[in-house]
Each structure stands twice: as structure tokens, then as C-alpha cells.
Amino acid sequence: MKNWKKLIFVFIIALAALVASFVFGEPLIARLIVTIAGGLLALSMFIEMIKTLRSGSYGVDLLAITAIIATLTFGEYWAALIIILMLVGGESLEDYAAGRANRALTALLDKSPTIAHVQKEGHIEDVPLEEVAIGSKLLIKPMEVIPIDGKLLSEAVVLNEASVTGETKPNELLQGDEVMSGAVNGNSTIEIETLVLASDSQFQKIVQLVKAAEKTPAQFVRLADRYAVPFTIIAYLIAAIAYFISGDPVRIAEVLVVASPCPLILAAPIAFVSGMSRTSQNGALVKNGTVIEKLAKAKGIFLDKTGTITEGKIEVDTLKPVGEVSTTELLQLVYSLERSSGHILAKAVSDYAQQKGMAVLPMDSLSEVAGLGVVGTIDNQEIKIGRKSFVNAPEGLNYETAFYVSRAGKYIGAITFTDTLRPEAKETIKKLRQLGLSRIAMLTGDNETVAKKIASDVGISEIHAGLMPDEKLTFIKEAEERPIIMLGDGVNDAPALATADVGISIGVGSGTVASEAADIVLLQNDLSKVTQSIQISRDTMKIAKQAVMIGIVICIILMFIAAAGVIPAVIGALFQEVIDVISILYALRALRG
């Protein structure tokens, strides 16, 4: 039964017991109602405790179960009812604090293609992916997702592979090149030949990686559970001593009532809810309270590059005219031909040219050569823009991302592009080191040359480039620094985000798989929110520990008093609520830090 359902059930039982005892004057019926309900709850808690112990963890359940059974056994059913209300209420609160949004896999599956357009004997047939054989010829329509890894049969294509590699710049492929599932086709229909089964394709591997991560969450001992064992032992010892000295078994119940671990169950979750609220106000959505604990203890961080350290936005970097051609002339020619194109580099040129107030030159003709570039005529001269080989550019040129340009068959220059560095990136890396993170590394699908340049600009010395999603996952699993943070933004980062001790997605990509798989979503595209969230988590942990310790100390004092027979069980249960209020009020300090 869900904890919120348990809470409703307990409230109904409490109401029924009160009506039976005080309205109808039937205390025996009230006792029977509470005893049956308390017994069922204790049994369910015992079953859950066994499951927890089998998984290698432990918690505060044993002391709670003992307190309920002891009070019911010795007829202190009102005390039992108060304990039950507080325990179930605390568990419901903890559910709220630790209620992680487990929609990552669903979101990923929603984006995954389910059918393929297979060419069969002169016609096209839509076939479920699992029925597509290796060697099948598939038709991929404009803007469709490539469903299965294959080989390009068409002459050329421009693919958006951001969902697989995380890189925003388009990938231009020629006939015979391999295409990855998960990539988005450009503006023309293409044909591919499948090389693997759908289940072995790259996009399906990402699905499986996220599924595996959801099934095997990292082991972590919660704050309350770390105090549970010594607190339980102390409570049992005091109860045993009280019984040994007095010979009265009721004394056991009186001790265990004030020993009920409500401060452990309530104080930490309320501190974490408060810390989560404070973090949210600071621009970071934390999905569960356990993340606060892990983030506070983080020893290392892995960062994606594109869209994380950089803004993931392609912009014009430099204009490189040749000979007598000016930068203005080069830009105007490219802008005139590319301003209507949907190509990501063309849009970057258009935005740049419009900022410069550039005029458009009249064209006599314009056509696109798929995967290679565009050809137009201006002033009776043929203008070509695209790949280096397409415009016959000199062999020595090798810009990372560029439009090469020729006029009348002669190379006249190039426009290069770059991914803009986040302005706060360098300062954030510096602060991460100041916070004591021993390992700061970049994991990227981009090539090593670009990765090294970006890493050097922000002060990261450890770089791992050209990685696929499963390779990023390997670094997460093998990291010795624990807890480890993964910071990313794309579908390709989802497995690593889900597997890391703390996954942080930058930007409110709301519907994106990265946001769903992450433990923390930065509501603003601001890396500094990472360091601020770590600091808030550390403040919250400090307050949570203090709140728990205050509750424990007061409980132990009351246990010694109860051991002397001074505090009846019902009064002890009420004292327990006073302890809870004190612990809660102190834990709420985490709202302010």
C-alpha cells in the first residue's frame, strides 16, 4: 500500500476509534480497532524491513515496530495510535521528499521510432521495427528519425545527430557512409540499407542503458538510517534495564514510546524538503531528498561539452576571404544564397548578417546539391557554397566547421563556425575546485581538437573526447570518486545522468529525456547554479544532522525518565510529539540556510 493511502487508512481508524470510545462509550471496540490496524501496520513494516535487510540496507523500522507492538501488548492503544499516526505521516512526507520522477524511460520510448518504411518489390510497406531484417532497404522521409543503423544508399545527406552524439553541428554524409539510428534526417528523402537488427541499433542501446540504470540505482545509506542502529541499541538497553530493575513489563512500553524514532523519520526529510525548496528558489529543481545528501558529499564531476560548458548554439566565428575579396563581400554572397535554407550553419550566417545590416544580392538561380552544398548565380557568375571538395578549395585548408565558397570556379574564402562558451563556465570550474571536488573531467562526443580547446578555455585538464553514450557510462561506473556528479543536456547523456550518483541536466528542457533522467534540473541555463546547489546541499545536511541529534538527545533523556516509571505511555507519546515539533522547527531552518 502506498504511504499516502496508509495515512488515509490510519486517519479513518483513528476517527473510528474516537467515535467508538467517546461517542458510543465502547473503549473495548476502540481498542480492538486500533489493535487490529496497528497489528496490520506492524506486519507490513516488518515485511518491508525484511526486504530492506535482504538488499543490504537497514533503517529505523525495527524500533518503530517494537514500540507499536509493546504499546498494543500492554493495552496502551492510544499511545500506539499516536505513534502510528506520526510514523505513517513521516513516511508520507519522506515519499514527498524522495518522490523521484521516473518518467525517463517513457519519454525516451516515446521518441523512439516504432516502424520502418521498407522497400519491397517496387512498393513501400510500413513494417514494425522488430520485423526488419538485416540488409533491408529503408526509405527515410524528410525530418524523420533514422530507425535502424544502416549504410547510406543515396548520394549525400545532412543529418542532425544531436540526440545520439550530443553535438549540435550537422553531420554531412556521402553514399556508403554509415548512419546511426536516432539521427534526424534533413530536408530530402533518402535510402539506407540496414546493417543490424533494430534491437542492436544505437538508439535502442540508449533505451536499454537508461532501463538498466533505473533498475540498478546506486546504493546509498540515508542520514536517518546511519543513526538508527546505535539509537535502537540504546533504546533496547534502557528498556531492558528498566524492566530488570522494576520487574514491570509496562515499563518497556513506556521507554519505547518515548524512544519512537519520529525525530529520525521526520527531521531529516523536512530539512531536505526545505533544502529542496531553497534550491528551487535558487534556480535548480531537486527531484528527491536523497540527492541533497549525495550532492553535499560529492567528490567529483563529469561535464558534457556541447550545450553544457558551451551554449550549444552555432555562431559565426571568423570570415576568411582570399585575395582581393573583402569580408563584407564574402558574407554578402553567402547570406544571399543561404538566407532561406533550414541548415543550422545557414541560420547562423543569416543571424550574423542581419546583425551587420547586410543587404541581399539579387540571384538569377539557386539549387541545392544534397549533402554537398548550394549553387546559385549572381551577376552571371556561379557561386558555390558547401564542402571543401564541392568548391575545389585548396588541400591545405582544414577548418573544423565551415562553409567553403567559390565564385566562377575559383575559391574565394570560407566562413568558420564555433559553439559559444558559456560566460560563467570558467568561474564555475574554479568554484568547483574551491568546493573541494577532486576530479573535474569533460566527457564529450565531439572530436579531441575542439574538446581540448574548450577545456583549455575553462580550465579543465582531464578530457575524454569522441565518446558514445555507452562509453560515457563506463567512466561513470568506473569512477573511484564517490559520490560522482554527471552534468549534461542531451538524449545521449541520459544513461550517464541516470547512472551517476547525482545527474544534473542544464536548462529547462522540460520534455527532454535528459531532464527526465536527471536528479536535478537547472531551471536556468546557468552553470553557476551547480556550485550554488552544492553549497545549499551542504548547509542542508548540516542542519539536518543537528535536527536529528537534538531529537535523539531529548529522546534519550526522556527514556531515562520513563525508565523510572515517571512518564505513563500516553503522556510519553505526547512528549514524543513535542520532540517532533522541536526537531521539525529546527529542520525548517534549512529554508534559510
XYZ file of C-alpha atoms in Angstrom:
593
model
C 0.000 0.000 0.000
C 1.294 3.493 -0.872
C 2.196 5.588 2.168
C -0.413 8.265 1.387
C -3.051 5.515 1.263
C -1.754 4.225 4.601
C -2.093 7.724 6.039
C -5.736 7.976 4.925
C -6.391 4.494 6.349
C -4.850 5.425 9.725
C -6.877 8.645 9.929
C -10.053 6.634 9.294
C -9.046 4.142 12.013
C -8.281 6.977 14.439
C -11.659 8.592 13.729
C -13.457 5.251 14.169
C -11.672 4.593 17.483
C -12.503 8.068 18.807
C -16.170 7.708 17.840
C -16.393 4.221 19.400
C -14.776 5.329 22.662
C -16.145 8.839 23.237
C -19.423 8.878 21.269
C -20.706 5.352 21.866
C -18.799 4.696 25.093
C -17.203 1.464 23.816
C -13.480 1.618 24.712
C -13.079 -2.116 24.068
C -14.209 -1.679 20.464
C -11.848 1.269 20.126
C -9.016 -0.848 21.494
C -9.910 -3.690 19.103
C -9.955 -1.326 16.111
C -6.570 0.185 16.989
C -5.046 -3.212 17.827
C -6.085 -4.767 14.507
C -4.983 -1.720 12.496
C -1.719 -1.420 14.442
C -1.020 -5.121 14.031
C -1.543 -4.903 10.263
C 0.705 -1.867 10.018
C 3.402 -3.505 12.134
C 3.208 -6.609 9.926
C 3.550 -4.563 6.726
C 6.507 -2.678 8.231
C 8.103 -5.983 9.250
C 7.771 -7.336 5.695
C 9.301 -4.150 4.274
C 12.086 -4.327 6.864
C 12.964 -7.895 5.780
C 13.121 -6.753 2.139
C 15.363 -3.842 3.153
C 17.704 -6.101 5.125
C 17.934 -8.543 2.190
C 19.010 -5.682 -0.078
C 21.902 -4.970 2.294
C 20.417 -1.835 3.857
C 18.982 -1.071 7.263
C 16.789 1.580 8.836
C 14.651 2.726 11.731
C 11.820 0.240 11.200
C 12.736 -2.249 13.953
C 12.415 0.249 16.795
C 9.127 1.565 15.399
C 7.677 -1.939 15.092
C 8.770 -2.779 18.648
C 7.204 0.419 20.028
C 3.862 -0.341 18.328
C 3.801 -3.983 19.478
C 4.823 -3.103 23.056
C 2.117 -0.455 23.474
C -0.571 -2.697 21.959
C 0.529 -5.661 24.086
C 0.240 -3.734 27.339
C -3.059 -2.055 26.450
C -1.671 1.397 25.719
C -3.613 1.588 22.460
C -3.984 5.408 22.404
C -0.208 5.701 22.663
C 0.074 3.140 19.856
C -2.330 5.183 17.733
C -0.302 8.376 18.200
C 2.902 6.533 17.248
C 1.219 5.041 14.163
C -0.071 8.440 13.025
C 3.370 10.013 13.324
C 5.180 7.121 11.659
C 2.868 6.937 8.645
C 2.798 10.735 8.425
C 6.600 10.793 8.432
C 6.789 8.124 5.732
C 4.320 10.067 3.568
C 6.434 13.181 3.990
C 9.552 11.223 3.074
C 7.781 9.961 -0.045
C 7.157 13.568 -0.978
C 10.786 14.467 -0.331
C 12.119 11.412 -2.148
C 9.483 11.048 -4.867
C 11.670 10.876 -7.920
C 10.008 11.438 -11.313
C 10.606 8.085 -13.040
C 9.446 9.124 -16.499
C 12.849 8.973 -18.195
C 12.349 5.649 -19.907
C 8.808 6.513 -21.016
C 9.988 9.784 -22.527
C 12.782 8.012 -24.349
C 10.471 5.329 -25.719
C 8.020 7.990 -26.886
C 10.758 9.459 -29.078
C 11.842 6.087 -30.418
C 10.543 5.081 -33.887
C 8.316 2.005 -33.975
C 8.000 1.378 -37.725
C 10.227 1.496 -40.795
C 9.363 2.239 -44.456
C 10.705 -0.901 -46.149
C 11.066 -1.186 -49.928
C 9.509 -4.457 -51.119
C 9.158 -5.442 -54.776
C 8.630 -1.958 -56.114
C 6.447 -0.613 -53.314
C 6.906 0.808 -49.809
C 5.496 -1.060 -46.807
C 5.426 0.116 -43.177
C 6.875 -2.694 -41.062
C 7.315 -2.913 -37.246
C 10.971 -2.365 -36.374
C 11.379 -5.763 -34.737
C 10.447 -7.426 -38.064
C 13.008 -5.567 -40.202
C 15.768 -7.915 -41.375
C 19.432 -7.060 -41.846
C 20.026 -5.864 -45.409
C 16.564 -4.334 -45.821
C 16.314 -1.132 -47.849
C 14.549 1.628 -45.937
C 13.098 4.921 -47.118
C 13.636 7.801 -44.666
C 11.364 10.785 -45.239
C 12.377 14.417 -44.534
C 12.789 15.215 -40.807
C 12.167 11.582 -39.796
C 14.298 9.782 -37.205
C 16.587 7.078 -38.579
C 15.034 3.910 -37.081
C 17.913 1.415 -37.507
C 21.674 1.712 -38.014
C 22.490 1.386 -41.692
C 24.516 2.361 -44.750
C 23.584 5.369 -46.887
C 22.455 4.406 -50.404
C 21.590 7.947 -51.514
C 24.315 10.254 -52.838
C 24.537 12.508 -49.777
C 22.612 13.636 -46.713
C 22.839 16.125 -43.847
C 21.831 14.540 -40.532
C 21.198 16.025 -37.113
C 22.870 13.557 -34.711
C 22.423 15.659 -31.546
C 20.190 13.037 -29.920
C 22.950 10.426 -30.236
C 26.259 12.316 -30.052
C 25.105 15.476 -28.305
C 26.753 17.664 -30.948
C 24.643 20.449 -32.444
C 26.515 20.855 -35.719
C 25.091 18.809 -38.623
C 26.862 15.743 -39.945
C 27.241 15.584 -43.727
C 27.464 12.019 -45.067
C 28.114 10.618 -48.532
C 26.974 7.427 -50.232
C 28.366 4.365 -48.438
C 28.802 6.129 -45.072
C 27.195 4.579 -42.007
C 24.172 6.331 -40.489
C 23.168 5.952 -36.829
C 19.668 5.369 -35.574
C 18.348 8.287 -33.552
C 19.739 10.841 -36.018
C 17.189 13.120 -37.698
C 17.091 13.278 -41.493
C 17.394 16.584 -43.343
C 15.046 18.071 -45.935
C 15.291 15.351 -48.591
C 14.101 11.735 -48.776
C 16.956 9.224 -48.560
C 17.508 5.471 -48.741
C 19.561 3.345 -46.361
C 20.400 -0.337 -46.095
C 20.129 -1.787 -42.575
C 23.319 -3.208 -41.084
C 21.922 -4.592 -37.801
C 18.653 -5.608 -36.215
C 16.594 -2.892 -34.551
C 17.425 -4.261 -31.086
C 21.142 -3.768 -31.786
C 20.827 -0.207 -33.084
C 22.446 2.763 -31.334
C 19.199 4.442 -30.256
C 17.845 1.212 -28.772
C 21.123 0.817 -26.882
C 20.467 4.184 -25.234
C 16.983 2.959 -24.253
C 18.461 -0.194 -22.733
C 21.157 1.748 -20.886
C 18.571 4.016 -19.252
C 16.403 0.988 -18.417
C 19.373 -0.741 -16.772
C 20.233 2.402 -14.805
C 16.659 2.654 -13.496
C 16.790 -0.984 -12.330
C 20.122 -0.660 -10.511
C 20.207 2.615 -8.556
C 23.374 3.451 -6.644
C 23.471 2.128 -3.057
C 23.336 4.918 -0.513
C 22.709 4.941 3.247
C 20.318 7.729 4.265
C 21.136 10.110 7.094
C 18.396 8.777 9.409
C 19.432 5.175 8.789
C 23.019 5.866 9.826
C 21.811 6.894 13.289
C 19.193 4.136 13.508
C 21.349 1.228 14.720
C 23.081 2.930 17.701
C 19.816 4.680 18.679
C 17.905 1.372 18.591
C 20.557 -0.391 20.693
C 20.489 2.413 23.302
C 16.658 2.289 23.467
C 16.613 -1.504 23.957
C 19.298 -1.333 26.650
C 17.427 1.341 28.635
C 14.137 -0.593 28.281
C 15.826 -3.829 29.415
C 17.439 -2.121 32.409
C 14.100 -0.519 33.360
C 12.351 -3.904 33.269
C 15.211 -5.640 35.132
C 15.101 -3.089 37.976
C 11.300 -2.682 38.233
C 10.085 -6.105 37.110
C 7.164 -4.311 35.427
C 6.783 -5.171 31.686
C 4.756 -1.983 31.127
C 7.986 -0.088 31.787
C 9.297 -1.471 28.465
C 6.382 0.118 26.607
C 6.838 3.415 28.452
C 10.509 3.582 27.457
C 9.953 2.525 23.866
C 7.138 5.048 23.364
C 9.460 7.986 24.025
C 12.135 6.149 22.020
C 9.906 6.035 18.929
C 12.187 7.198 16.117
C 9.937 10.003 14.852
C 12.740 12.621 15.019
C 14.793 10.369 12.735
C 11.874 9.828 10.383
C 10.682 13.440 10.343
C 13.626 15.779 10.962
C 15.865 14.742 8.067
C 13.112 14.620 5.388
C 11.748 18.014 6.481
C 15.241 19.501 6.343
C 15.675 18.017 2.878
C 12.278 19.299 1.687
C 13.317 22.716 2.992
C 16.674 22.456 1.245
C 14.944 21.362 -1.959
C 12.642 24.381 -1.710
C 15.600 26.708 -1.178
C 17.444 25.144 -4.110
C 14.368 25.543 -6.308
C 14.128 29.216 -5.381
C 17.767 29.437 -6.414
C 17.008 28.047 -9.886
C 17.535 24.264 -9.548
C 14.785 21.655 -9.271
C 15.867 18.772 -6.993
C 13.732 15.670 -7.533
C 14.334 13.860 -4.241
C 15.777 14.367 -0.784
C 18.459 11.679 -1.086
C 20.039 13.772 -3.853
C 20.679 16.516 -1.293
C 22.752 14.069 0.777
C 24.730 12.820 -2.217
C 25.333 16.296 -3.644
C 26.617 17.527 -0.289
C 29.233 14.736 -0.259
C 30.175 14.890 -3.975
C 33.845 14.178 -4.695
C 33.944 14.579 -8.476
C 32.062 15.788 -11.541
C 31.908 14.832 -15.229
C 30.693 17.507 -17.654
C 29.395 17.183 -21.196
C 30.674 19.874 -23.585
C 28.079 20.921 -26.138
C 25.077 22.587 -24.520
C 26.685 22.290 -21.093
C 30.054 24.045 -20.977
C 29.128 25.691 -24.266
C 25.714 27.128 -25.110
C 25.010 24.552 -27.827
C 24.400 27.372 -30.287
C 26.375 27.538 -33.513
C 27.577 31.048 -34.351
C 29.834 32.607 -36.981
C 33.411 32.599 -35.728
C 35.606 34.110 -38.443
C 35.380 35.334 -42.040
C 38.375 34.156 -44.091
C 38.333 35.820 -47.543
C 41.097 35.125 -50.060
C 42.877 37.613 -52.289
C 41.032 40.824 -53.098
C 37.691 39.584 -51.751
C 36.620 41.557 -48.653
C 34.946 40.131 -45.564
C 31.802 42.116 -46.415
C 31.686 40.725 -49.946
C 32.211 37.147 -48.745
C 29.492 37.435 -46.095
C 27.044 39.078 -48.521
C 27.449 36.298 -51.103
C 26.894 33.525 -48.528
C 23.972 35.348 -46.898
C 22.245 35.893 -50.248
C 22.349 32.181 -51.103
C 21.804 30.682 -47.650
C 19.238 33.012 -46.047
C 16.269 30.766 -46.960
C 17.951 27.491 -46.029
C 16.968 25.465 -42.957
C 20.600 24.342 -42.470
C 21.876 25.158 -38.956
C 25.028 26.823 -40.342
C 22.954 28.826 -42.813
C 20.830 30.155 -39.963
C 23.965 31.196 -38.097
C 25.148 33.136 -41.167
C 21.732 34.767 -41.585
C 21.628 35.875 -37.944
C 25.150 37.290 -38.188
C 24.497 39.090 -41.482
C 21.252 40.612 -40.199
C 23.090 41.915 -37.135
C 25.513 43.606 -39.554
C 22.630 45.091 -41.559
C 23.732 43.178 -44.663
C 21.732 43.644 -47.894
C 20.673 40.688 -50.074
C 22.099 40.461 -53.596
C 19.680 39.582 -56.450
C 20.058 35.973 -57.659
C 19.389 34.555 -61.122
C 19.170 30.929 -59.916
C 19.550 28.767 -56.813
C 19.667 24.985 -56.332
C 20.749 22.535 -53.627
C 23.047 19.556 -54.091
C 22.045 17.194 -51.262
C 24.789 16.690 -48.735
C 27.284 18.849 -50.617
C 26.044 22.431 -50.688
C 24.200 25.008 -52.774
C 24.787 26.555 -56.193
C 23.487 29.953 -57.277
C 24.092 32.568 -59.923
C 24.749 36.224 -59.105
C 25.791 38.736 -61.809
C 26.141 35.821 -64.235
C 28.752 34.199 -62.005
C 28.266 30.761 -60.447
C 28.567 30.795 -56.646
C 29.137 27.512 -54.798
C 28.909 27.134 -51.026
C 29.450 23.901 -49.092
C 32.061 21.192 -48.620
C 35.737 21.781 -49.364
C 35.708 19.289 -52.257
C 32.493 20.792 -53.649
C 34.089 24.222 -54.208
C 37.596 22.950 -55.105
C 39.202 24.594 -52.070
C 42.989 24.199 -51.595
C 44.021 20.891 -49.994
C 45.865 22.523 -47.101
C 42.708 24.038 -45.639
C 41.084 22.093 -42.814
C 38.651 24.160 -40.752
C 36.666 22.238 -38.168
C 33.207 23.551 -39.130
C 32.959 25.862 -42.138
C 31.214 26.981 -45.323
C 33.736 26.995 -48.205
C 32.928 29.408 -51.035
C 33.889 29.631 -54.738
C 32.943 32.125 -57.461
C 33.203 31.343 -61.133
C 35.101 28.182 -60.259
C 37.683 29.988 -58.096
C 37.949 29.558 -54.319
C 37.353 32.932 -52.610
C 37.223 32.108 -48.907
C 35.423 30.433 -46.013
C 33.222 31.228 -43.051
C 34.038 29.248 -39.907
C 31.683 28.492 -37.028
C 32.020 27.863 -33.332
C 29.932 26.808 -30.369
C 29.796 29.710 -27.905
C 31.351 29.194 -24.484
C 29.045 29.930 -21.555
C 30.252 33.168 -19.953
C 30.080 31.682 -16.427
C 31.805 28.385 -17.342
C 35.370 29.299 -16.336
C 34.340 30.769 -12.962
C 32.136 27.726 -12.263
C 35.026 25.300 -12.807
C 37.166 27.418 -10.472
C 34.473 27.333 -7.753
C 34.027 23.570 -8.126
C 37.696 23.187 -7.233
C 37.298 25.583 -4.294
C 34.420 23.397 -3.047
C 36.874 20.504 -2.863
C 35.838 18.352 -5.840
C 38.931 16.263 -6.501
C 38.074 15.260 -10.073
C 36.675 17.537 -12.809
C 36.572 15.972 -16.274
C 34.971 16.580 -19.667
C 33.119 13.741 -21.423
C 32.110 14.668 -24.969
C 31.082 13.151 -28.267
C 32.933 15.902 -30.141
C 36.419 15.440 -31.582
C 39.516 15.828 -29.453
C 40.794 19.048 -31.075
C 37.617 21.002 -30.318
C 37.294 19.417 -26.857
C 40.848 20.378 -25.874
C 40.319 23.989 -26.949
C 37.108 24.369 -24.922
C 38.601 22.549 -21.922
C 41.672 24.775 -22.004
C 39.495 27.906 -22.089
C 37.629 26.932 -18.903
C 40.474 25.266 -17.005
C 39.680 21.547 -17.321
C 42.727 19.319 -17.686
C 41.070 15.880 -17.980
C 39.374 15.406 -21.378
C 37.753 12.338 -22.936
C 36.505 13.034 -26.478
C 34.724 11.149 -29.271
C 32.583 9.195 -26.785
C 29.334 7.389 -27.478
C 26.662 7.142 -24.723
C 27.802 3.704 -23.526
C 31.403 4.928 -23.318
C 30.366 7.861 -21.117
C 28.581 5.335 -18.951
C 31.820 3.393 -18.485
C 33.539 6.439 -16.985
C 30.635 6.930 -14.564
C 30.706 3.298 -13.413
C 34.486 3.142 -13.031
C 34.897 6.448 -11.176
C 36.586 5.987 -7.804
C 35.487 9.415 -6.554
C 32.079 8.912 -4.913
C 29.546 10.369 -4.963
C 30.099 11.451 -8.583
C 28.090 14.119 -10.444
C 27.242 13.994 -14.156
C 26.272 17.288 -15.815
C 24.735 17.119 -19.304
C 21.864 18.211 -21.506
C 21.093 15.779 -24.348
C 19.448 12.415 -25.021
C 22.926 10.966 -25.397
C 23.658 11.988 -21.794
C 20.517 10.318 -20.364
C 22.139 6.947 -19.461
C 25.052 8.690 -17.719
C 22.694 11.086 -15.905
C 20.550 8.198 -14.693
C 23.571 6.126 -13.578
C 25.605 8.832 -11.825
C 25.160 9.336 -8.092
C 23.782 12.773 -8.976
C 22.647 13.549 -12.521
C 22.225 17.251 -13.327
C 20.530 18.435 -16.524
C 21.242 22.008 -17.533
C 18.436 24.140 -18.914
C 14.753 23.599 -18.520
C 14.494 21.308 -21.489
C 11.298 20.211 -19.710
C 10.245 17.498 -22.117
C 13.759 16.305 -22.899
C 14.967 12.885 -21.868
C 17.959 14.466 -20.124
C 15.661 16.455 -17.839
C 13.588 13.373 -17.080
C 16.609 11.149 -16.343
C 18.413 13.704 -14.159
C 18.104 14.054 -10.376
C 18.426 17.845 -10.631
C 17.220 20.109 -13.434
C 18.750 23.575 -13.624
C 15.822 25.871 -14.383
C 18.141 28.429 -15.956
C 20.931 27.972 -18.472
C 23.475 28.964 -15.854
C 26.320 26.687 -14.747
C 26.834 28.674 -11.547
C 23.627 27.065 -10.237
C 25.609 23.830 -9.878
C 28.044 25.254 -7.335
C 25.252 27.102 -5.532
C 23.243 23.856 -5.307
C 26.243 22.028 -3.821
C 26.656 24.742 -1.186
C 22.940 24.707 -0.315
C 23.067 20.900 -0.019
C 25.973 21.134 2.416
C 24.106 23.712 4.508
C 21.010 21.496 4.476
C 22.956 18.410 5.572
C 24.478 20.316 8.481
C 21.054 21.472 9.682
C 19.507 18.004 9.152
C 22.211 16.356 11.282
C 21.757 18.950 14.023
C 17.967 18.473 13.989
C 18.317 14.693 14.246
C 20.859 14.930 17.063
C 18.650 17.351 19.031
C 15.764 14.878 18.769
C 17.948 11.921 19.764
C 19.426 13.676 22.802
C 15.980 14.715 24.094
C 14.659 11.174 23.440
C 17.470 9.595 25.443
C 16.847 11.976 28.372
C 13.120 11.106 28.315
C 13.927 7.383 28.090
C 15.866 7.565 31.353
C 12.971 9.442 32.967
C 10.445 6.906 31.598
C 12.644 4.069 32.885
C 11.949 5.383 36.392
C 8.202 4.996 35.813
C 7.528 8.733 35.917
C 6.010 9.038 32.421
C 2.892 6.989 31.504
C 2.813 5.642 27.930
C 0.161 8.066 26.631
C 1.970 11.049 28.165
C 5.202 9.672 26.712
C 3.591 9.569 23.282
C 2.548 13.210 23.703
C 6.075 14.106 24.824
C 7.259 12.401 21.668
C 5.168 14.855 19.641
C 6.827 17.741 21.486
C 10.199 16.303 20.454
C 8.930 16.052 16.890
C 7.865 19.716 16.891
C 11.263 20.809 18.200
C 13.093 18.716 15.584
C 10.802 19.954 12.805
C 11.168 23.620 13.734
C 14.950 23.264 13.778
C 14.938 21.365 10.455
C 12.923 24.187 8.849
C 15.999 26.406 9.267
C 17.198 24.778 6.031
C 14.732 27.049 4.205
C 17.001 29.969 5.027
C 20.347 28.261 5.430
